[in-house]
CSV table of N, CA and C in Angstrom, one decimal:
chain,number,residue,atom,x,y,z
A,23,MET,N,5.9,31.4,22.8
A,23,MET,CA,7.1,31.5,23.6
A,23,MET,C,7.9,30.2,23.5
A,24,GLY,N,9.1,30.2,23.0
A,24,GLY,CA,9.9,29.0,22.9
A,24,GLY,C,10.8,28.8,24.1
A,25,ILE,N,11.5,27.8,24.0
A,25,ILE,CA,12.5,27.5,25.1
A,25,ILE,C,13.8,28.3,24.8
A,26,LYS,N,14.3,29.0,25.8
A,26,LYS,CA,15.5,29.8,25.7
A,26,LYS,C,16.6,29.3,26.5
A,27,PHE,N,16.3,28.4,27.4
A,27,PHE,CA,17.4,27.8,28.3
A,27,PHE,C,17.1,26.4,28.6
A,28,VAL,N,18.1,25.5,28.5
A,28,VAL,CA,17.9,24.1,28.9
A,28,VAL,C,18.8,23.8,30.0
A,29,ILE,N,18.2,23.1,31.0
A,29,ILE,CA,19.0,22.6,32.2
A,29,ILE,C,19.0,21.1,32.0
A,30,ILE,N,20.2,20.5,32.2
A,30,ILE,CA,20.4,19.1,32.2
A,30,ILE,C,20.8,18.7,33.7
A,31,ILE,N,20.0,17.9,34.3
A,31,ILE,CA,20.3,17.4,35.6
A,31,ILE,C,20.8,16.0,35.5
A,32,GLN,N,22.0,15.7,35.9
A,32,GLN,CA,22.7,14.4,35.8
A,32,GLN,C,22.7,13.8,37.2
A,33,CYS,N,22.7,12.4,37.2
A,33,CYS,CA,22.9,11.6,38.4
A,33,CYS,C,24.2,11.9,39.0
A,34,ASP,N,24.3,12.2,40.3
A,34,ASP,CA,25.5,12.5,41.0
A,34,ASP,C,26.4,11.3,41.0
A,35,ILE,N,25.9,10.1,41.2
A,35,ILE,CA,26.7,8.9,41.2
A,35,ILE,C,27.3,8.6,39.8
A,36,ALA,N,26.5,8.7,38.8
A,36,ALA,CA,27.0,8.5,37.4
A,36,ALA,C,28.0,9.6,37.1
A,37,ARG,N,27.9,10.8,37.6
A,37,ARG,CA,28.8,11.8,37.3
A,37,ARG,C,30.2,11.6,37.8
A,38,LEU,N,30.3,10.7,38.8
A,38,LEU,CA,31.7,10.3,39.3
A,38,LEU,C,32.5,9.6,38.2
A,39,ARG,N,31.8,9.0,37.2
A,39,ARG,CA,32.6,8.3,36.2
A,39,ARG,C,32.2,8.7,34.8
A,40,CYS,N,31.4,9.7,34.7
A,40,CYS,CA,30.9,10.2,33.4
A,40,CYS,C,31.1,11.7,33.3
A,41,SER,N,31.7,12.2,32.2
A,41,SER,CA,32.0,13.6,32.0
A,41,SER,C,30.8,14.3,31.6
A,42,GLY,N,29.8,13.6,31.1
A,42,GLY,CA,28.6,14.3,30.5
A,42,GLY,C,28.8,14.7,29.1
A,43,PHE,N,29.9,14.2,28.5
A,43,PHE,CA,30.2,14.6,27.1
A,43,PHE,C,29.1,14.2,26.1
A,44,ALA,N,28.6,13.0,26.2
A,44,ALA,CA,27.5,12.5,25.3
A,44,ALA,C,26.3,13.4,25.4
A,45,CYS,N,25.9,13.7,26.6
A,45,CYS,CA,24.7,14.5,26.8
A,45,CYS,C,24.9,15.9,26.2
A,46,THR,N,26.0,16.5,26.5
A,46,THR,CA,26.3,17.8,25.9
A,46,THR,C,26.4,17.8,24.4
A,47,LYS,N,27.0,16.8,23.9
A,47,LYS,CA,27.1,16.7,22.4
A,47,LYS,C,25.7,16.5,21.8
A,48,CYS,N,24.9,15.7,22.4
A,48,CYS,CA,23.5,15.6,21.9
A,48,CYS,C,22.8,16.9,21.9
A,49,PHE,N,23.0,17.7,23.0
A,49,PHE,CA,22.3,19.0,23.0
A,49,PHE,C,22.8,19.9,21.8
A,50,TYR,N,24.1,20.0,21.7
A,50,TYR,CA,24.6,20.9,20.6
A,50,TYR,C,24.3,20.4,19.2
A,51,ASP,N,24.3,19.1,19.1
A,51,ASP,CA,24.0,18.5,17.7
A,51,ASP,C,22.5,18.2,17.5
A,52,ARG,N,21.7,18.5,18.5
A,52,ARG,CA,20.3,18.3,18.5
A,52,ARG,C,20.0,16.8,18.1
A,53,GLU,N,20.6,15.9,18.8
A,53,GLU,CA,20.4,14.5,18.6
A,53,GLU,C,19.8,13.9,19.9
A,54,GLY,N,19.6,12.6,19.9
A,54,GLY,CA,19.0,11.9,21.1
A,54,GLY,C,17.7,12.5,21.4
A,55,PHE,N,17.5,12.8,22.7
A,55,PHE,CA,16.2,13.3,23.2
A,55,PHE,C,16.0,14.8,22.9
A,56,PHE,N,17.0,15.4,22.3
A,56,PHE,CA,16.9,16.8,21.8
A,56,PHE,C,16.5,16.9,20.4
A,57,LYS,N,16.5,15.8,19.7
A,57,LYS,CA,16.3,15.8,18.2
A,57,LYS,C,15.0,16.5,17.8
A,58,ASP,N,13.9,16.1,18.5
A,58,ASP,CA,12.6,16.6,18.0
A,58,ASP,C,12.1,17.8,18.9
A,59,CYS,N,12.9,18.4,19.7
A,59,CYS,CA,12.5,19.4,20.6
A,59,CYS,C,12.4,20.8,19.9
A,60,GLY,N,13.1,21.0,18.9
A,60,GLY,CA,13.1,22.3,18.1
A,60,GLY,C,13.7,23.4,18.9
A,61,TYR,N,14.6,23.1,19.8
A,61,TYR,CA,15.3,24.2,20.4
A,61,TYR,C,16.2,25.0,19.4
A,62,PRO,N,16.0,26.3,19.3
A,62,PRO,CA,16.8,27.0,18.3
A,62,PRO,C,18.2,27.1,18.7
A,63,HIS,N,19.1,27.2,17.7
A,63,HIS,CA,20.5,27.5,18.0
A,63,HIS,C,20.6,28.8,18.7
A,64,GLY,N,21.4,28.9,19.7
A,64,GLY,CA,21.5,30.0,20.5
A,64,GLY,C,20.8,29.8,21.9
A,65,THR,N,20.1,28.7,22.0
A,65,THR,CA,19.5,28.3,23.2
A,65,THR,C,20.6,28.0,24.2
A,66,ARG,N,20.4,28.6,25.4
A,66,ARG,CA,21.5,28.5,26.4
A,66,ARG,C,21.3,27.1,27.1
A,67,TYR,N,22.4,26.7,27.7
A,67,TYR,CA,22.5,25.4,28.3
A,67,TYR,C,23.3,25.4,29.6
A,68,ILE,N,22.9,24.7,30.6
A,68,ILE,CA,23.6,24.5,31.8
A,68,ILE,C,23.4,23.1,32.4
A,69,ALA,N,24.4,22.5,33.0
A,69,ALA,CA,24.2,21.2,33.5
A,69,ALA,C,24.7,21.2,35.0
A,70,PHE,N,24.0,20.4,35.8
A,70,PHE,CA,24.5,20.2,37.2
A,70,PHE,C,23.9,18.8,37.6
A,71,THR,N,24.4,18.3,38.7
A,71,THR,CA,24.0,17.0,39.2
A,71,THR,C,22.8,17.2,40.2
A,72,CYS,N,22.2,16.1,40.5
A,72,CYS,CA,21.1,16.1,41.5
A,72,CYS,C,21.6,16.3,42.9
A,73,GLY,N,22.9,16.1,43.1
A,73,GLY,CA,23.5,16.3,44.4
A,73,GLY,C,23.6,15.1,45.2
A,74,GLY,N,23.2,14.0,44.6
A,74,GLY,CA,23.2,12.7,45.3
A,74,GLY,C,21.9,12.3,45.8
A,75,CYS,N,21.8,11.0,46.2
A,75,CYS,CA,20.5,10.5,46.6
A,75,CYS,C,20.1,11.2,47.9
A,76,CYS,N,18.9,11.7,48.0
A,76,CYS,CA,17.7,11.5,47.3
A,76,CYS,C,17.4,12.7,46.3
A,77,GLY,N,18.4,13.5,46.0
A,77,GLY,CA,18.1,14.6,45.1
A,77,GLY,C,17.7,15.9,45.7
A,78,GLY,N,17.9,16.0,47.0
A,78,GLY,CA,17.4,17.1,47.8
A,78,GLY,C,18.1,18.4,47.4
A,79,SER,N,19.3,18.4,46.9
A,79,SER,CA,20.0,19.6,46.6
A,79,SER,C,19.5,20.3,45.3
A,80,ILE,N,18.6,19.6,44.6
A,80,ILE,CA,18.0,20.2,43.4
A,80,ILE,C,17.3,21.4,43.8
A,81,ALA,N,16.6,21.5,44.9
A,81,ALA,CA,15.9,22.7,45.3
A,81,ALA,C,16.8,23.9,45.5
A,82,SER,N,17.9,23.7,46.1
A,82,SER,CA,18.8,24.9,46.3
A,82,SER,C,19.5,25.3,45.0
A,83,LYS,N,19.8,24.3,44.2
A,83,LYS,CA,20.4,24.6,42.9
A,83,LYS,C,19.5,25.3,42.0
A,84,LEU,N,18.2,24.9,41.9
A,84,LEU,CA,17.2,25.5,41.1
A,84,LEU,C,16.9,26.9,41.6
A,85,GLU,N,16.9,27.1,43.0
A,85,GLU,CA,16.6,28.4,43.6
A,85,GLU,C,17.8,29.4,43.1
A,86,HIS,N,19.0,28.9,43.2
A,86,HIS,CA,20.2,29.7,42.8
A,86,HIS,C,20.0,30.1,41.3
A,87,PHE,N,19.7,29.1,40.5
A,87,PHE,CA,19.5,29.3,39.0
A,87,PHE,C,18.4,30.3,38.8
A,88,THR,N,17.3,30.2,39.5
A,88,THR,CA,16.1,31.1,39.3
A,88,THR,C,16.5,32.5,39.7
A,89,ASN,N,17.3,32.7,40.7
A,89,ASN,CA,17.7,34.0,41.1
A,89,ASN,C,18.6,34.7,40.1
A,90,LYS,N,19.6,33.9,39.6
A,90,LYS,CA,20.5,34.4,38.5
A,90,LYS,C,19.7,34.7,37.3
A,91,LEU,N,18.8,33.8,36.9
A,91,LEU,CA,18.0,34.0,35.7
A,91,LEU,C,17.2,35.3,35.7
A,92,ALA,N,16.6,35.5,36.9
A,92,ALA,CA,15.8,36.7,37.0
A,92,ALA,C,16.6,38.0,37.0
A,93,ARG,N,17.8,38.0,37.7
A,93,ARG,CA,18.6,39.2,37.8
A,93,ARG,C,19.4,39.4,36.5
A,94,GLN,N,19.8,38.4,35.8
A,94,GLN,CA,20.7,38.6,34.7
A,94,GLN,C,20.1,38.4,33.3
A,95,THR,N,18.9,37.9,33.2
A,95,THR,CA,18.3,37.7,31.9
A,95,THR,C,16.8,38.1,31.9
A,96,ASP,N,16.2,38.0,30.7
A,96,ASP,CA,14.8,38.2,30.6
A,96,ASP,C,14.0,36.9,30.4
A,97,VAL,N,14.7,35.8,30.6
A,97,VAL,CA,14.1,34.5,30.4
A,97,VAL,C,13.2,34.1,31.6
A,98,LYS,N,12.0,33.7,31.3
A,98,LYS,CA,11.0,33.3,32.3
A,98,LYS,C,11.1,31.7,32.5
A,99,LYS,N,10.5,31.3,33.6
A,99,LYS,CA,10.6,29.9,33.9
A,99,LYS,C,9.9,29.0,32.9
A,100,ASP,N,8.9,29.5,32.2
A,100,ASP,CA,8.2,28.7,31.2
A,100,ASP,C,9.0,28.7,29.9
A,101,GLU,N,10.1,29.4,29.8
A,101,GLU,CA,11.0,29.3,28.7
A,101,GLU,C,12.2,28.5,29.0
A,102,VAL,N,12.2,27.7,30.1
A,102,VAL,CA,13.2,26.8,30.5
A,102,VAL,C,12.7,25.4,30.4
A,103,ALA,N,13.5,24.5,29.8
A,103,ALA,CA,13.2,23.1,29.8
A,103,ALA,C,14.3,22.4,30.7
A,104,VAL,N,13.8,21.4,31.4
A,104,VAL,CA,14.7,20.7,32.3
A,104,VAL,C,14.7,19.2,31.8
A,105,HIS,N,15.9,18.8,31.4
A,105,HIS,CA,16.1,17.5,30.9
A,105,HIS,C,16.7,16.7,32.1
A,106,LEU,N,16.1,15.6,32.5
A,106,LEU,CA,16.7,14.7,33.4
A,106,LEU,C,17.5,13.7,32.6
A,107,SER,N,18.7,13.6,32.9
A,107,SER,CA,19.7,12.9,32.0
A,107,SER,C,19.3,11.4,31.9
A,108,SER,N,19.7,10.8,30.9
A,108,SER,CA,19.4,9.4,30.6
A,108,SER,C,19.9,8.5,31.7
A,109,CYS,N,21.0,8.9,32.4
A,109,CYS,CA,21.5,8.0,33.5
A,109,CYS,C,20.5,8.1,34.7
A,110,MET,N,19.6,9.0,34.7
A,110,MET,CA,18.6,9.1,35.8
A,110,MET,C,17.3,8.4,35.4
A,111,VAL,N,16.9,8.4,34.2
A,111,VAL,CA,15.5,8.0,33.8
A,111,VAL,C,15.5,6.7,33.1
A,112,THR,N,16.6,6.1,32.8
A,112,THR,CA,16.6,4.8,32.1
A,112,THR,C,17.4,3.8,32.8
A,113,ASP,N,17.2,2.5,32.5
A,113,ASP,CA,18.0,1.5,33.0
A,113,ASP,C,19.2,1.4,32.1
A,114,ASN,N,20.4,1.5,32.6
A,114,ASN,CA,21.6,1.6,31.8
A,114,ASN,C,22.8,0.9,32.5
A,115,TYR,N,24.0,1.0,31.9
A,115,TYR,CA,25.1,0.4,32.5
A,115,TYR,C,25.6,1.0,33.8
A,116,HIS,N,25.2,2.2,34.1
A,116,HIS,CA,25.5,2.8,35.4
A,116,HIS,C,24.7,2.2,36.5
A,117,HIS,N,23.4,2.0,36.3
A,117,HIS,CA,22.5,1.5,37.3
A,117,HIS,C,21.1,1.5,36.7
A,118,ASP,N,20.1,1.0,37.4
A,118,ASP,CA,18.7,1.1,37.0
A,118,ASP,C,18.3,2.6,37.2
A,119,ARG,N,17.1,2.8,36.7
A,119,ARG,CA,16.5,4.1,36.8
A,119,ARG,C,16.5,4.6,38.3
A,120,CYS,N,16.7,5.9,38.4
A,120,CYS,CA,16.8,6.6,39.7
A,120,CYS,C,15.5,6.2,40.6
A,121,PRO,N,15.7,5.7,41.8
A,121,PRO,CA,14.5,5.4,42.6
A,121,PRO,C,13.9,6.7,43.2
A,122,ASN,N,14.5,7.9,43.0
A,122,ASN,CA,14.0,9.1,43.6
A,122,ASN,C,13.5,10.0,42.5
A,123,LEU,N,13.2,9.5,41.3
A,123,LEU,CA,12.9,10.3,40.1
A,123,LEU,C,11.6,11.1,40.4
A,124,GLU,N,10.6,10.5,40.9
A,124,GLU,CA,9.3,11.3,41.1
A,124,GLU,C,9.5,12.4,42.1
A,125,TYR,N,10.3,12.1,43.1
A,125,TYR,CA,10.6,13.1,44.2
A,125,TYR,C,11.3,14.3,43.5
A,126,ILE,N,12.3,14.0,42.7
A,126,ILE,CA,13.1,15.0,42.0
A,126,ILE,C,12.2,15.8,41.1
A,127,LYS,N,11.3,15.1,40.3
A,127,LYS,CA,10.4,15.8,39.4
A,127,LYS,C,9.5,16.8,40.2
A,128,GLY,N,9.1,16.3,41.4
A,128,GLY,CA,8.2,17.1,42.2
A,128,GLY,C,8.9,18.4,42.7
A,129,ILE,N,10.2,18.3,43.0
A,129,ILE,CA,11.0,19.5,43.4
A,129,ILE,C,11.1,20.4,42.2
A,130,VAL,N,11.4,19.9,41.0
A,130,VAL,CA,11.5,20.7,39.8
A,130,VAL,C,10.2,21.5,39.6
A,131,ARG,N,9.1,20.8,39.7
A,131,ARG,CA,7.8,21.4,39.5
A,131,ARG,C,7.5,22.4,40.6
A,132,LYS,N,7.8,22.1,41.8
A,132,LYS,CA,7.5,23.0,42.9
A,132,LYS,C,8.3,24.3,42.8
A,133,LYS,N,9.5,24.2,42.2
A,133,LYS,CA,10.3,25.4,41.9
A,133,LYS,C,9.8,26.2,40.7
A,134,GLY,N,8.7,25.7,40.0
A,134,GLY,CA,8.1,26.4,38.9
A,134,GLY,C,8.5,26.0,37.5
A,135,TYR,N,9.2,25.0,37.4
A,135,TYR,CA,9.7,24.5,36.1
A,135,TYR,C,8.9,23.3,35.7
A,136,ASN,N,8.0,23.5,34.7
A,136,ASN,CA,7.1,22.5,34.3
A,136,ASN,C,7.4,21.8,33.0
A,137,ASN,N,8.4,22.3,32.3
A,137,ASN,CA,8.8,21.7,31.0
A,137,ASN,C,9.9,20.7,31.3
A,138,ILE,N,9.5,19.5,31.6
A,138,ILE,CA,10.4,18.4,32.0
A,138,ILE,C,10.5,17.4,30.9
A,139,VAL,N,11.7,17.0,30.5
A,139,VAL,CA,11.9,15.9,29.5
A,139,VAL,C,12.8,14.9,30.2
A,140,ASP,N,12.3,13.6,30.0
A,140,ASP,CA,13.1,12.5,30.5
A,140,ASP,C,14.1,12.1,29.4
A,141,GLY,N,15.4,12.3,29.7
A,141,GLY,CA,16.4,11.8,28.7
A,141,GLY,C,17.2,12.9,28.1
A,142,THR,N,18.4,12.4,27.7
A,142,THR,CA,19.4,13.3,27.0
A,142,THR,C,20.0,12.5,25.8
A,143,PHE,N,20.8,11.6,26.1
A,143,PHE,CA,21.6,10.8,25.2
A,143,PHE,C,21.0,9.4,25.0
A,144,ARG,N,20.9,9.0,23.7
A,144,ARG,CA,20.4,7.7,23.4
A,144,ARG,C,21.6,6.8,23.0
A,145,SER,N,22.0,5.9,23.9
A,145,SER,CA,23.0,5.0,23.6
A,145,SER,C,22.5,3.9,22.7
A,146,THR,N,23.2,3.6,21.6
A,146,THR,CA,22.8,2.5,20.8
A,146,THR,C,22.9,1.2,21.5
A,147,ASN,N,24.0,1.0,22.2
A,147,ASN,CA,24.2,-0.3,23.0
A,147,ASN,C,23.0,-0.5,24.0
A,148,ALA,N,22.7,0.6,24.8
A,148,ALA,CA,21.7,0.4,25.8
A,148,ALA,C,20.3,0.3,25.2
A,149,THR,N,20.1,0.9,24.0
A,149,THR,CA,18.8,0.7,23.3
A,149,THR,C,18.6,-0.7,22.9
A,150,GLN,N,19.7,-1.3,22.3
A,150,GLN,CA,19.7,-2.7,21.9
A,150,GLN,C,19.4,-3.6,23.1
A,151,LYS,N,20.0,-3.3,24.3
A,151,LYS,CA,19.8,-4.1,25.5
A,151,LYS,C,18.4,-4.0,26.0
A,152,ARG,N,17.8,-2.8,25.8
A,152,ARG,CA,16.4,-2.6,26.2
A,152,ARG,C,15.5,-3.4,25.3
A,153,GLU,N,15.7,-3.4,24.0
A,153,GLU,CA,14.9,-4.1,23.1
A,153,GLU,C,15.1,-5.6,23.3
A,154,ALA,N,16.2,-6.1,23.8
A,154,ALA,CA,16.5,-7.5,24.0
A,154,ALA,C,16.0,-7.9,25.4
A,155,GLY,N,15.5,-7.0,26.2
A,155,GLY,CA,14.9,-7.3,27.5
A,155,GLY,C,16.0,-7.4,28.6
A,156,ILE,N,17.2,-7.0,28.3
A,156,ILE,CA,18.3,-7.1,29.3
A,156,ILE,C,18.2,-5.9,30.2
A,157,TYR,N,17.9,-4.7,29.7
A,157,TYR,CA,17.6,-3.5,30.5
A,157,TYR,C,16.1,-3.3,30.5
A,158,LYS,N,15.5,-2.8,31.6
A,158,LYS,CA,14.1,-2.4,31.6
A,158,LYS,C,13.8,-1.3,30.7
A,159,ASN,N,12.6,-1.3,30.2
A,159,ASN,CA,12.1,-0.2,29.4
A,159,ASN,C,11.1,0.6,30.2
A,160,HIS,N,11.3,1.9,30.4
A,160,HIS,CA,10.5,2.7,31.2
A,160,HIS,C,9.7,3.7,30.3
A,161,GLU,N,8.5,4.1,30.8
A,161,GLU,CA,7.8,5.2,30.1
A,161,GLU,C,8.5,6.5,30.4
A,162,LEU,N,8.7,7.4,29.5
A,162,LEU,CA,9.4,8.6,29.7
A,162,LEU,C,8.5,9.8,29.4
A,163,GLU,N,8.7,10.9,30.1
A,163,GLU,CA,8.0,12.1,29.8
A,163,GLU,C,8.7,12.7,28.6
A,164,THR,N,7.9,13.3,27.7
A,164,THR,CA,8.5,13.7,26.4
A,164,THR,C,8.2,15.1,26.1
A,165,PHE,N,7.9,16.0,27.1
A,165,PHE,CA,7.6,17.4,26.7
A,165,PHE,C,8.7,17.9,25.8
A,166,CYS,N,8.4,18.6,24.8
A,166,CYS,CA,9.4,19.3,24.0
A,166,CYS,C,9.0,20.7,23.8
A,167,GLY,N,9.9,21.6,23.9
A,167,GLY,CA,9.6,23.0,23.8
A,167,GLY,C,9.5,23.6,22.4
A,168,ALA,N,9.2,22.8,21.4
A,168,ALA,CA,9.1,23.3,20.1
A,168,ALA,C,7.9,24.1,19.9
A,169,GLU,N,8.0,25.2,19.2
A,169,GLU,CA,6.9,26.1,18.9
A,169,GLU,C,6.0,25.5,17.8
A,170,ASP,N,4.7,25.7,18.0
A,170,ASP,CA,3.8,25.2,16.9
A,170,ASP,C,3.7,26.1,15.8
């Protein structure tokens, strides 16, 4: 069973000044954190924000998504990958890594979505700053829904 739907959750604070263009482009071009995931073309995509600190609205947004998914598709929860956007999981020019990340991941898992990937877009500039020690380097979850 492969991934049929990808959710990108973006930081609500970063979304105030970011359109999400780079994350969306990476998904459609299968670049950045999507490069090695093997999502087939035709994989559906949706993006929404965490709803703001502490990420509590994730539960209601995922519940709404789950209800729509069940009523309007044959896609199961294990066929959905949830990407937490780079603005949430890495130190970057918006801010440091989200302090509520583990709480948010817990909500995602509690709602039955276990295919979680940390990251979306790989900024060349931010990558260089991480390598230079200007930005912190964090361990990232790397589940990918590629079929074996």
